[in-house]
Amino acid sequence: MLTTGINQGPTPAIVHSEVLETPSGDIGLVRLACRPPSDLAPTPNAAPSATLKSYAQRQRPSTPLAREAAALAQFIKAGAGSPLETAQKMMVLEGKYLLEQSHAAFQTIAEKLFPEVDEHLSRVINDKLLSHAHTSRLELHKAVAELSKMPGDTPDVAAYGRILKQAVQSQTELFAGKVALYQEVLAQPELSATDRAHIERSEHAFARYAQQVATQIPGALKQASAKAEATVKALHHLHQPAKEWEDISHQLKTLVRQTSAEGEFKDALDNARLPDVLEELHQHNDGWAATTKAFVAGAVPQMLASGLAFGFARAVVESAIPHDLAKQVFAAGVTMAGTHEVGTNLLKPIGQELVGPWNLKPIKASEVIPNPNPRVSILGQIQPLSDAAKTQAKQAVDDLRSRHLNAQQANKNGTGIGEAQAFGAFGLAQGIRRAIGFAAPQLHVSDYGPRTLTSMGGGLLMGGVQSSSQLRSTTPDKRGRQLPTHTFKGTDKPLAQRIAKATSDAVLASDLSKSEVRQSLLSKTFGSLIGLGNAVAVSTVARTLGSDTLAQKFGQVVMAALGSPALLIPAYAAFQSGPETKAHTAALKAAQLPGTAVQASAPNFPRTRTALQNMRAPDRADLPHGSLPGTWGRTAENTYHRVRGGLQIASQLPTETLEHAPQLLKAAPAALASAASSMGKALSGSHSVVETDIPDPQPPGAFHLG
């Protein structure tokens, strides 16, 4: 039977020793502290001070709570409840005590609630898991103290390893067992909301306790390893044999790595501290103040970038070439592509540094969705997971992480929802500009000044909405807890240093000697040209509507709003082609599919192939999605990805053709000769093997089309 709580003091710290210099100038051998840590040393039986007495009195439970504790003690003594029922009552009582004493240490709660218990109750009230873990940590610290001997007395590292293994195992059982027990108790359908709140308060206290003690085992190992390394250096300095201590140092470093590796200890710890992790994230993320910070963090950089590329640059070029539409579109497309590169590589990063710690960062799914807990509680009894249960739990974790990733991507460019936010923001801004032009003709809203301000406003709204939506985006787990997808990034460097780095990175990102940079510029150029062609078509339709009546003016406002997505859909499709190609190529390599191991000598047009794959398999895993699989939202998003794929082919095929033109021209004679040879064989009646088209291999999770 497992319940919570044990009277347990803080784990002793390891005393650091120093390398002392002798009068002769030699460095003496490192001596680890020969006395036991102060927390382990016996304390004199001095009378407690009045201050301590007052503090102890303040830590006592209230009279009603003390009565509840006494009633629970009688309930346990009478054997009236099952282990699960007893555990639930203990957790509720702990939560009530924490409501009175919010800063109480988890490991001291049982002592405060049950100051006097007989031997029978002690076995029930004092948590066996907690007690074993505490004892194992003390044994580990005692083993560390053995390293205080002279180097000639080599400690038994094998015994040290056994003690370490026992300590790690005890901590694993503690963390995993308590997590399993909390999970089973909180899953009880008849649990009242009040009791649930008390139990969750107890769970949070245990999570904080787990955070504190989890570092003690790796910390003790690192200290022991550092002391062994110092001993090796001292022996080398004295020109004495150090082989044994070198072996010890190596073994200790190996043990340090083992405690940091993946395994049950880490899985149990991650599950135990999860409530504390989520609480801290929500403290940072929740509230309108946090949402406002996120809005500003997204709005300022996007406002600067959009105002330059899609506002000022386009307006100036079109004003300079007012009568030749073809030249105007070509010049505007090239200029927009170049200025967008400047905005993306320089202005946007600088804007992000200006808002500094308000920038967001994605949260790794494993941080809020740990691997399955290695233990399960059944009617209050802790048991290891069976193989079937492990498989089922791992599948549940993978599914939840997939949903978390969808929610994380939902408000970003490249997904249907994220780009709808962008197109809606710019469309609204352009519609408002057109409406103001009708309401106040004297403002000349078609000049480049108002057009620049309009694009800045659209960028501000787009970036702000996307960023604030990312901060508020969460995924519920099976308990209904909201798992955040983003949090604030923070910063630890001065603004000047961060801006200098952003500028340096912008220079490197603009190096046209790199193929990737050239293709990015060409891709944006062709995407902008296609978008501008669409915008011209929308403007042509708008002019046929007239603007005399109120209805006609409203139609003009609507067409102005539609002009933005007409321009931006092909442009943004081209902008996203580079990242999507990288992700698709990485997925193919990770899957080790045919044709991915060896780089082809001739250009294989990866951007164009990825665009084609966006049309053929939009549901594949490496393409970002903001909607859940199997929903109508995913169906709509897949349709949108197919449209984007077609537009990407139109921009990426000429991009890669120009980039690889020298290689294509060089390979052309051989290709023509091969074609002529094949044609000759066909005409002569010889049978040749016709190589069929092989579809682009798809990674796991791809949605195959018939």
XYZ file of C-alpha atoms in Angstrom:
706
model
C 0.000 0.000 0.000
C 1.455 3.311 -1.081
C 0.602 6.701 0.298
C 2.423 9.980 0.360
C 4.570 11.776 2.850
C 7.585 11.094 5.063
C 9.512 13.054 7.611
C 12.638 13.833 5.663
C 15.142 16.619 5.879
C 17.014 18.215 3.009
C 19.538 16.053 1.221
C 23.057 16.908 2.354
C 25.337 18.754 0.025
C 28.766 17.430 -0.865
C 31.566 19.486 0.664
C 34.044 20.818 -1.877
C 37.733 20.469 -1.129
C 40.530 22.670 -2.314
C 43.980 22.053 -3.769
C 46.285 23.387 -1.051
C 49.736 24.756 -1.735
C 52.570 23.555 0.533
C 55.297 25.856 1.874
C 57.683 24.396 -0.710
C 55.430 25.587 -3.480
C 54.213 22.119 -4.468
C 50.528 21.473 -4.825
C 49.484 18.967 -2.216
C 47.339 15.976 -2.982
C 43.676 16.750 -3.188
C 41.919 15.818 -0.004
C 38.203 15.456 -0.148
C 36.447 16.610 2.985
C 37.195 14.094 5.716
C 34.338 15.189 7.888
C 30.795 14.208 6.994
C 28.619 16.883 5.392
C 27.122 19.199 7.951
C 23.619 17.969 7.192
C 24.663 14.428 8.099
C 26.725 15.286 11.167
C 25.053 14.770 14.535
C 23.620 17.930 15.982
C 23.948 18.925 19.627
C 20.887 18.530 21.782
C 20.396 22.227 22.277
C 17.077 23.612 23.374
C 15.130 25.113 20.467
C 14.907 28.867 20.413
C 11.702 30.806 20.795
C 11.835 31.679 17.095
C 11.981 27.999 16.116
C 9.117 27.210 18.469
C 7.050 29.987 16.906
C 7.862 28.750 13.397
C 6.924 25.174 14.349
C 3.614 26.370 15.740
C 2.861 28.240 12.516
C 3.518 25.032 10.546
C 0.912 23.097 12.494
C -2.371 22.359 10.704
C -5.475 24.216 11.777
C -7.689 22.598 14.381
C -10.317 21.390 11.854
C -7.581 19.947 9.648
C -5.926 18.259 12.617
C -9.266 16.610 13.390
C -9.506 15.367 9.800
C -5.990 13.947 10.086
C -6.928 12.172 13.326
C -10.056 10.770 11.682
C -7.969 9.503 8.761
C -5.552 7.868 11.196
C -8.453 6.010 12.809
C -9.779 5.095 9.344
C -6.397 3.596 8.410
C -6.013 1.838 11.768
C -9.397 0.195 11.349
C -8.438 -1.012 7.857
C -11.683 0.404 6.519
C -10.513 1.448 3.061
C -8.723 0.073 0.032
C -5.187 1.243 -0.818
C -6.598 3.499 -3.546
C -9.175 5.045 -1.214
C -6.531 5.593 1.469
C -4.189 7.219 -1.038
C -6.977 9.507 -2.232
C -7.821 10.627 1.304
C -4.128 11.269 2.027
C -3.768 13.384 -1.120
C -6.858 15.415 -0.283
C -5.521 16.003 3.217
C -2.128 17.054 1.830
C -3.835 19.489 -0.523
C -5.814 21.028 2.329
C -2.641 21.421 4.381
C -0.898 23.090 1.422
C -3.835 25.462 1.149
C -2.990 26.593 4.691
C 0.807 26.302 4.326
C 1.509 27.002 0.663
C 5.304 26.976 1.107
C 5.501 23.723 3.051
C 7.998 21.155 1.769
C 6.280 18.077 0.385
C 8.421 15.644 2.374
C 7.449 17.262 5.699
C 3.669 17.212 5.277
C 3.108 13.798 6.881
C 5.095 14.821 9.955
C 2.987 17.954 10.379
C -0.330 16.190 9.866
C 0.537 13.147 11.982
C 3.007 14.283 14.667
C 2.385 11.172 16.773
C 1.769 7.821 15.114
C 2.210 4.306 16.401
C 4.161 1.606 14.580
C 1.081 0.309 12.750
C 0.159 3.704 11.341
C 3.755 4.590 10.542
C 3.965 1.804 7.971
C 0.950 3.257 6.181
C 1.397 6.989 6.560
C 5.126 7.157 5.887
C 5.573 6.570 2.164
C 7.804 3.575 1.468
C 8.826 4.948 -1.943
C 9.818 8.268 -0.433
C 11.704 6.571 2.393
C 13.667 4.249 0.094
C 14.629 7.089 -2.217
C 15.846 9.164 0.727
C 17.880 6.275 2.141
C 19.467 5.571 -1.236
C 20.513 9.190 -1.630
C 22.141 9.119 1.808
C 24.017 5.953 0.848
C 25.196 7.646 -2.325
C 26.507 10.661 -0.416
C 28.219 8.318 2.012
C 29.900 6.596 -0.933
C 31.046 9.970 -2.240
C 32.640 10.606 1.146
C 34.781 7.496 0.588
C 36.591 9.456 -2.086
C 38.020 11.593 0.735
C 40.678 8.984 1.337
C 44.275 9.457 0.227
C 44.975 8.570 -3.414
C 46.907 5.534 -2.220
C 43.689 4.118 -0.796
C 41.834 3.616 -4.047
C 38.060 3.519 -3.527
C 35.951 0.682 -4.864
C 34.301 2.250 -7.905
C 32.387 -0.958 -8.641
C 30.724 -0.704 -5.243
C 30.138 2.970 -5.904
C 28.421 2.028 -9.172
C 26.156 -0.442 -7.388
C 25.150 2.191 -4.856
C 24.517 4.654 -7.660
C 22.371 2.130 -9.509
C 20.327 1.551 -6.368
C 19.906 5.291 -5.836
C 18.784 5.830 -9.427
C 16.391 2.878 -9.213
C 14.886 4.154 -5.960
C 14.357 7.614 -7.438
C 12.813 6.037 -10.532
C 10.382 4.011 -8.421
C 9.522 7.093 -6.369
C 8.833 9.369 -9.342
C 7.082 6.759 -11.486
C 5.095 5.299 -8.593
C 3.786 8.623 -7.323
C 2.888 9.752 -10.854
C 0.976 6.506 -11.445
C -0.873 6.869 -8.151
C -1.852 10.487 -8.861
C -3.035 9.481 -12.334
C -5.275 6.715 -11.030
C -6.732 8.821 -8.236
C -7.429 11.775 -10.531
C -9.096 9.448 -13.043
C -11.810 8.476 -10.522
C -15.143 9.559 -12.084
C -16.823 10.273 -8.736
C -14.104 12.713 -7.662
C -15.584 16.084 -6.705
C -14.195 19.319 -8.099
C -13.088 20.400 -4.616
C -11.226 17.172 -3.916
C -9.681 17.283 -7.390
C -8.303 20.740 -6.652
C -6.784 19.524 -3.360
C -5.215 16.468 -5.031
C -3.781 18.564 -7.848
C -2.293 20.904 -5.245
C -0.587 17.902 -3.649
C 0.571 16.772 -7.094
C 2.119 20.186 -7.783
C 3.976 20.042 -4.470
C 5.383 16.640 -5.354
C 6.410 17.968 -8.786
C 8.378 20.770 -7.126
C 9.965 18.226 -4.791
C 10.924 16.058 -7.777
C 12.518 19.056 -9.485
C 14.630 19.729 -6.407
C 15.886 16.219 -5.656
C 16.326 15.102 -9.264
C 19.558 17.040 -9.636
C 21.138 15.615 -6.491
C 22.247 12.277 -7.958
C 23.816 13.756 -11.123
C 25.171 16.584 -8.970
C 26.861 14.193 -6.549
C 28.360 12.310 -9.471
C 29.677 15.457 -11.107
C 31.262 16.596 -7.849
C 32.886 13.210 -7.346
C 34.114 13.241 -10.941
C 35.557 16.732 -10.521
C 37.366 15.685 -7.342
C 38.795 12.591 -9.014
C 39.986 14.723 -11.924
C 41.626 17.148 -9.492
C 43.377 14.221 -7.802
C 44.724 13.060 -11.177
C 46.108 16.528 -11.883
C 47.707 16.716 -8.445
C 49.373 13.312 -8.896
C 50.677 14.351 -12.298
C 52.072 17.533 -10.755
C 53.914 15.463 -8.142
C 55.086 12.991 -10.804
C 53.384 10.136 -8.981
C 51.495 7.202 -10.557
C 47.961 8.238 -11.457
C 46.725 5.287 -13.527
C 44.234 4.037 -10.942
C 42.756 7.480 -10.404
C 42.597 8.071 -14.158
C 40.524 4.900 -14.415
C 38.328 6.116 -11.572
C 37.845 9.484 -13.265
C 36.890 7.767 -16.516
C 34.392 5.481 -14.777
C 32.812 8.394 -12.931
C 32.402 10.329 -16.172
C 30.732 7.264 -17.661
C 28.334 7.136 -14.721
C 27.526 10.835 -15.196
C 26.616 10.170 -18.823
C 24.480 7.204 -17.829
C 22.342 9.261 -15.449
C 21.768 11.827 -18.202
C 20.835 9.238 -20.843
C 17.377 8.270 -21.960
C 15.743 5.616 -19.834
C 13.231 4.951 -17.092
C 14.841 7.444 -14.707
C 14.427 10.310 -17.162
C 10.937 9.203 -18.216
C 9.802 8.974 -14.593
C 11.348 12.351 -13.760
C 9.801 14.059 -16.791
C 6.361 12.783 -15.808
C 6.840 13.732 -12.158
C 7.842 17.314 -12.834
C 5.303 17.912 -15.635
C 2.708 19.690 -13.418
C 5.380 22.155 -12.282
C 6.588 22.667 -15.868
C 3.060 23.375 -17.102
C 2.345 25.710 -14.199
C 5.452 27.754 -14.980
C 4.619 27.933 -18.690
C 1.080 29.107 -17.995
C 2.359 31.737 -15.568
C 4.440 33.174 -18.419
C 1.862 32.742 -21.185
C -1.537 33.467 -19.671
C -3.201 36.859 -19.409
C -3.744 39.813 -21.706
C -0.391 41.359 -20.810
C 1.422 38.320 -22.199
C -0.805 38.278 -25.287
C -0.060 41.959 -25.911
C 3.676 41.328 -25.670
C 3.391 38.495 -28.173
C 1.318 40.687 -30.505
C 3.942 43.429 -30.451
C 6.758 40.904 -30.912
C 5.157 39.624 -34.105
C 3.781 42.934 -35.358
C 6.906 45.115 -35.344
C 9.213 42.907 -37.466
C 6.493 42.018 -39.978
C 5.425 45.654 -40.258
C 8.965 46.687 -41.213
C 9.430 43.884 -43.749
C 6.007 44.236 -45.403
C 6.135 48.011 -45.506
C 9.405 47.884 -47.444
C 8.743 45.078 -49.946
C 5.017 45.077 -50.667
C 4.375 48.723 -49.900
C 7.131 51.213 -50.530
C 9.196 49.359 -53.173
C 6.232 48.332 -55.302
C 4.542 51.730 -55.078
C 7.701 53.628 -56.036
C 8.427 51.400 -59.049
C 4.848 51.512 -60.312
C 4.805 55.293 -59.924
C 8.040 55.549 -61.922
C 6.651 53.419 -64.801
C 2.985 54.442 -65.005
C 2.156 53.754 -68.675
C 3.949 50.546 -69.703
C 2.172 47.730 -67.875
C 4.550 44.940 -68.905
C 7.656 46.864 -67.836
C 5.885 47.967 -64.675
C 5.042 44.392 -63.642
C 8.520 43.087 -64.449
C 10.326 45.911 -62.638
C 8.003 45.700 -59.639
C 8.416 41.919 -59.402
C 12.209 42.065 -59.455
C 12.271 44.953 -56.980
C 9.814 43.280 -54.616
C 11.894 40.094 -54.612
C 15.091 41.973 -53.781
C 13.508 44.122 -51.094
C 11.765 41.098 -49.597
C 15.174 39.442 -49.235
C 16.422 42.567 -47.453
C 13.334 42.655 -45.268
C 13.525 38.953 -44.406
C 17.279 38.828 -43.822
C 17.838 42.232 -42.194
C 14.803 44.303 -41.212
C 12.774 41.473 -39.701
C 15.647 40.108 -37.546
C 16.489 43.620 -36.359
C 12.825 44.207 -35.533
C 12.796 40.954 -33.577
C 15.828 42.046 -31.588
C 14.185 45.388 -30.816
C 11.344 43.603 -29.021
C 13.929 41.278 -27.438
C 12.535 38.969 -24.739
C 8.986 39.233 -26.113
C 9.850 37.007 -29.064
C 8.368 33.533 -29.014
C 9.987 30.141 -29.348
C 8.313 26.805 -30.038
C 8.108 24.318 -27.191
C 9.394 20.851 -27.972
C 6.601 18.326 -27.737
C 8.742 16.134 -25.465
C 8.938 18.968 -22.903
C 5.186 18.910 -22.269
C 4.420 15.390 -23.504
C 6.987 13.066 -21.897
C 7.470 9.432 -22.765
C 5.032 7.028 -21.078
C 5.390 6.716 -17.329
C 7.154 3.363 -16.673
C 4.757 2.387 -13.860
C 0.999 2.086 -13.562
C -1.255 2.049 -10.509
C -4.013 -0.561 -10.342
C -6.305 -0.179 -7.329
C -3.504 1.633 -5.512
C -0.835 -0.968 -6.233
C 2.169 0.117 -8.340
C 3.128 -2.229 -11.173
C 5.456 -2.090 -14.201
C 3.836 -1.556 -17.576
C 3.263 -4.704 -19.594
C 4.599 -4.865 -23.143
C 1.123 -4.353 -24.573
C 0.501 -1.416 -22.241
C 3.848 0.124 -23.219
C 2.965 -0.110 -26.906
C -0.451 1.409 -26.321
C 0.952 4.200 -24.140
C 3.678 4.998 -26.678
C 1.083 5.231 -29.447
C -0.994 7.595 -27.314
C 2.089 9.774 -26.711
C 2.918 9.831 -30.431
C -0.655 10.813 -31.321
C -0.668 13.613 -28.753
C 2.702 14.898 -29.966
C 1.349 14.906 -33.522
C -1.636 17.001 -32.427
C 0.730 19.297 -30.533
C 2.791 19.795 -33.711
C -0.344 20.591 -35.715
C -1.352 23.216 -33.168
C 2.190 24.605 -33.188
C 2.208 25.024 -36.967
C -1.358 26.287 -37.303
C -0.624 30.011 -37.050
C 2.425 30.140 -39.309
C 2.956 30.750 -43.005
C 2.910 27.533 -44.989
C -0.318 26.257 -43.413
C -3.856 27.052 -44.442
C -4.777 28.797 -41.184
C -1.567 30.821 -40.936
C -1.748 32.103 -44.497
C -5.465 32.850 -44.168
C -4.515 35.155 -41.286
C -1.913 36.839 -43.506
C -4.178 37.265 -46.528
C -7.035 38.460 -44.359
C -4.856 41.099 -42.685
C -3.535 42.545 -45.947
C -6.914 42.263 -47.665
C -8.555 44.172 -44.817
C -5.882 46.871 -44.958
C -6.245 47.336 -48.728
C -10.034 47.365 -48.491
C -9.881 50.077 -45.821
C -7.480 52.127 -47.968
C -9.874 51.936 -50.924
C -12.852 52.868 -48.748
C -10.969 55.876 -47.342
C -10.210 56.917 -50.919
C -13.927 57.032 -51.699
C -14.769 58.803 -48.436
C -11.944 61.387 -48.689
C -10.749 61.762 -52.304
C -8.414 64.586 -51.311
C -6.127 62.128 -49.479
C -4.796 60.545 -52.717
C -4.620 57.066 -51.242
C -2.965 55.698 -54.391
C 0.287 57.581 -53.716
C 3.213 55.561 -52.443
C 2.967 57.100 -48.957
C -0.536 55.792 -48.168
C 0.240 52.530 -49.964
C 3.327 52.047 -47.806
C 1.367 52.778 -44.641
C -1.322 50.334 -45.760
C 1.207 47.542 -46.247
C 2.770 48.361 -42.898
C -0.662 48.148 -41.298
C -1.352 44.820 -42.976
C 2.015 43.475 -41.834
C 1.410 44.731 -38.309
C -1.967 42.996 -38.134
C -0.676 39.803 -39.754
C 2.385 39.452 -37.526
C 0.503 40.412 -34.383
C -2.379 38.018 -34.964
C -0.087 35.128 -35.871
C 2.245 35.666 -32.912
C -0.471 36.174 -30.296
C -2.356 33.162 -31.653
C 0.801 31.082 -31.328
C 1.158 32.077 -27.679
C -2.462 31.203 -26.912
C -2.347 27.953 -28.871
C -2.555 24.803 -26.720
C -3.325 21.105 -27.048
C -5.402 19.306 -24.382
C -4.147 16.018 -22.969
C -6.385 13.207 -21.720
C -6.703 14.916 -18.328
C -7.821 18.135 -19.963
C -4.593 20.001 -19.162
C -3.722 22.594 -21.793
C -0.233 21.997 -23.221
C 1.245 25.236 -24.646
C 2.938 25.193 -28.047
C 4.990 28.392 -27.630
C 6.459 30.522 -24.882
C 8.613 33.626 -24.608
C 12.154 33.240 -25.834
C 13.879 35.705 -23.525
C 17.360 37.061 -24.095
C 20.607 37.241 -22.172
C 22.671 39.528 -24.424
C 22.769 43.331 -24.857
C 20.697 44.856 -27.663
C 23.730 46.236 -29.510
C 25.371 42.820 -29.577
C 22.198 41.155 -30.825
C 21.675 43.714 -33.596
C 25.302 43.350 -34.664
C 24.831 39.595 -34.956
C 21.592 40.034 -36.910
C 23.386 42.341 -39.339
C 26.264 39.904 -39.731
C 23.854 37.037 -40.373
C 22.033 39.160 -42.963
C 25.269 39.696 -44.881
C 25.953 35.954 -44.923
C 22.369 35.224 -45.988
C 22.726 37.617 -48.946
C 25.844 36.041 -50.458
C 24.882 35.542 -54.106
C 27.837 33.213 -54.650
C 25.756 30.545 -52.879
C 23.299 28.584 -54.977
C 20.693 28.563 -52.209
C 20.704 32.370 -52.004
C 20.413 32.766 -55.772
C 17.536 30.315 -55.953
C 15.742 32.076 -53.110
C 15.971 35.382 -54.978
C 14.894 33.842 -58.291
C 12.031 32.011 -56.599
C 10.738 35.203 -55.020
C 11.086 37.015 -58.344
C 8.981 34.522 -60.280
C 6.478 34.185 -57.440
C 6.097 37.974 -57.279
C 5.681 38.206 -61.059
C 2.895 35.612 -61.017
C 1.239 37.378 -58.101
C 1.475 40.776 -59.768
C -0.091 39.293 -62.893
C -3.007 38.092 -60.779
C -3.296 41.500 -59.113
C -3.389 43.225 -62.507
C -6.180 40.876 -63.599
C -8.195 41.711 -60.470
C -7.648 45.445 -61.067
C -8.824 45.053 -64.653
C -12.028 43.408 -63.480
C -12.489 46.122 -60.854
C -12.272 48.886 -63.465
C -15.136 47.345 -65.412
C -17.412 47.599 -62.386
C -17.481 51.372 -62.239
C -17.631 53.470 -59.084
C -20.645 55.750 -59.463
C -23.178 54.143 -57.152
C -22.756 53.017 -53.562
C -23.024 49.382 -54.627
C -20.308 49.891 -57.231
C -18.055 51.529 -54.661
C -18.621 48.626 -52.316
C -17.670 46.287 -55.149
C -14.478 48.285 -55.657
C -13.633 47.912 -51.959
C -14.200 44.145 -52.162
C -12.030 43.858 -55.277
C -9.275 45.860 -53.573
C -9.406 43.426 -50.668
C -9.293 40.434 -53.038
C -6.281 41.880 -54.817
C -4.086 41.089 -51.808
C -4.601 37.308 -51.760
C -4.390 37.288 -55.559
C -0.886 38.728 -55.217
C 0.177 36.969 -52.041
C -0.932 33.365 -52.650
C 1.586 32.671 -55.462
C 4.205 34.895 -53.826
C 3.970 33.151 -50.456
C 3.941 29.758 -52.173
C 7.281 30.665 -53.756
C 8.624 32.033 -50.458
C 7.884 28.721 -48.699
C 9.367 26.548 -51.431
C 12.881 26.558 -49.965
C 11.961 25.398 -46.434
C 9.495 22.835 -47.794
C 12.143 21.404 -50.124
C 14.624 21.065 -47.263
C 12.041 19.306 -45.093
C 10.996 16.947 -47.887
C 14.593 16.086 -48.785
C 15.411 15.431 -45.121
C 12.358 13.159 -44.805
C 13.427 11.142 -47.840
C 16.941 10.729 -46.484
C 15.676 9.791 -43.031
C 13.441 7.139 -44.553
C 16.389 5.866 -46.649
C 14.198 5.499 -49.662
C 15.584 4.473 -53.071
C 17.506 7.130 -54.902
C 18.280 9.304 -51.892
C 21.629 7.933 -50.789
C 23.699 9.136 -53.758
C 23.625 12.707 -55.034
C 22.752 12.732 -58.731
C 25.410 14.183 -61.050
C 22.776 15.994 -63.107
C 20.349 18.506 -61.578
C 17.258 16.750 -60.273
C 15.201 19.914 -59.630
C 14.339 19.263 -55.957
C 12.214 22.415 -55.629
C 10.072 21.468 -58.600
C 9.813 17.863 -57.436
C 8.708 19.022 -53.990
C 6.086 21.292 -55.577
C 4.824 18.329 -57.584
C 4.724 16.275 -54.396
C 2.648 19.027 -52.758
C 0.049 18.376 -55.436
C 0.273 14.587 -55.308
C 0.683 14.009 -51.557
C -0.359 17.102 -49.591
C -1.150 15.026 -46.505
C 2.424 13.790 -46.028
C 4.164 14.230 -42.684
C 6.950 16.623 -43.752
C 4.540 19.257 -45.115
C 3.326 21.626 -42.370
C -0.324 21.325 -41.384
C -2.426 23.340 -39.014
C -5.405 20.977 -38.960
C -5.879 17.492 -37.551
C -5.816 14.435 -39.831
C -9.178 13.083 -40.907
C -11.061 16.348 -40.351
C -12.792 18.580 -42.863
C -10.179 21.193 -42.027
C -7.410 18.856 -43.207
C -9.359 18.157 -46.413
C -9.630 21.888 -47.099
C -5.973 22.429 -46.242
C -4.890 19.612 -48.557
C -6.865 21.228 -51.368
C -5.101 24.504 -50.656
C -1.704 22.740 -50.693
C -2.511 21.280 -54.100
C -3.248 24.762 -55.434
C -0.021 26.030 -53.899
C 1.853 23.128 -55.462
C 0.663 24.106 -58.924
C 1.682 27.721 -58.350
C 5.042 26.561 -57.005
C 5.736 24.562 -60.151
C 5.158 27.739 -62.159
C 7.769 29.598 -60.081
C 10.242 26.840 -59.213
C 10.679 25.293 -62.665
C 12.083 28.515 -64.180
C 14.053 29.146 -60.981
C 15.893 25.846 -61.169
C 16.199 25.991 -64.948
C 18.076 29.290 -64.740
C 20.163 28.142 -61.785
C 21.225 24.917 -63.478
C 21.418 26.275 -67.042
C 25.214 25.756 -67.357
C 24.936 22.128 -66.244
C 21.950 21.538 -68.494
C 23.757 22.975 -71.518
C 26.808 20.880 -70.739
C 24.719 17.716 -70.480
C 22.585 18.515 -73.543
C 24.863 16.923 -76.227
C 25.026 13.620 -74.364
C 21.282 13.659 -73.803
C 20.622 14.386 -77.489
C 23.008 11.625 -78.545
C 21.288 9.177 -76.222
C 17.901 10.187 -77.578
C 19.098 9.810 -81.171
C 20.514 6.378 -80.401
C 17.262 5.269 -78.821
C 15.320 6.594 -81.792
C 17.601 4.753 -84.220
C 17.155 1.478 -82.379
C 13.416 1.940 -82.371
C 13.336 2.630 -86.118
C 15.549 -0.389 -86.811
C 13.077 -2.619 -85.023
C 15.326 -3.585 -82.148
C 13.639 -4.024 -78.819
C 14.781 -1.671 -76.121
C 13.841 -1.563 -72.536
C 11.579 1.387 -71.888
C 12.213 2.947 -68.519
C 8.917 3.726 -66.859
C 8.359 6.801 -64.764
C 9.037 6.130 -61.108
C 6.868 8.193 -58.789
C 8.584 10.372 -56.230
C 9.093 8.155 -53.156
C 7.000 9.234 -50.221
C 8.004 9.227 -46.563
C 6.046 7.426 -43.871
C 2.698 9.101 -43.278
C 2.342 10.309 -46.871
C -1.151 10.314 -48.317
C -0.946 8.226 -51.482
C -3.164 9.211 -54.357
C -4.480 6.617 -56.752
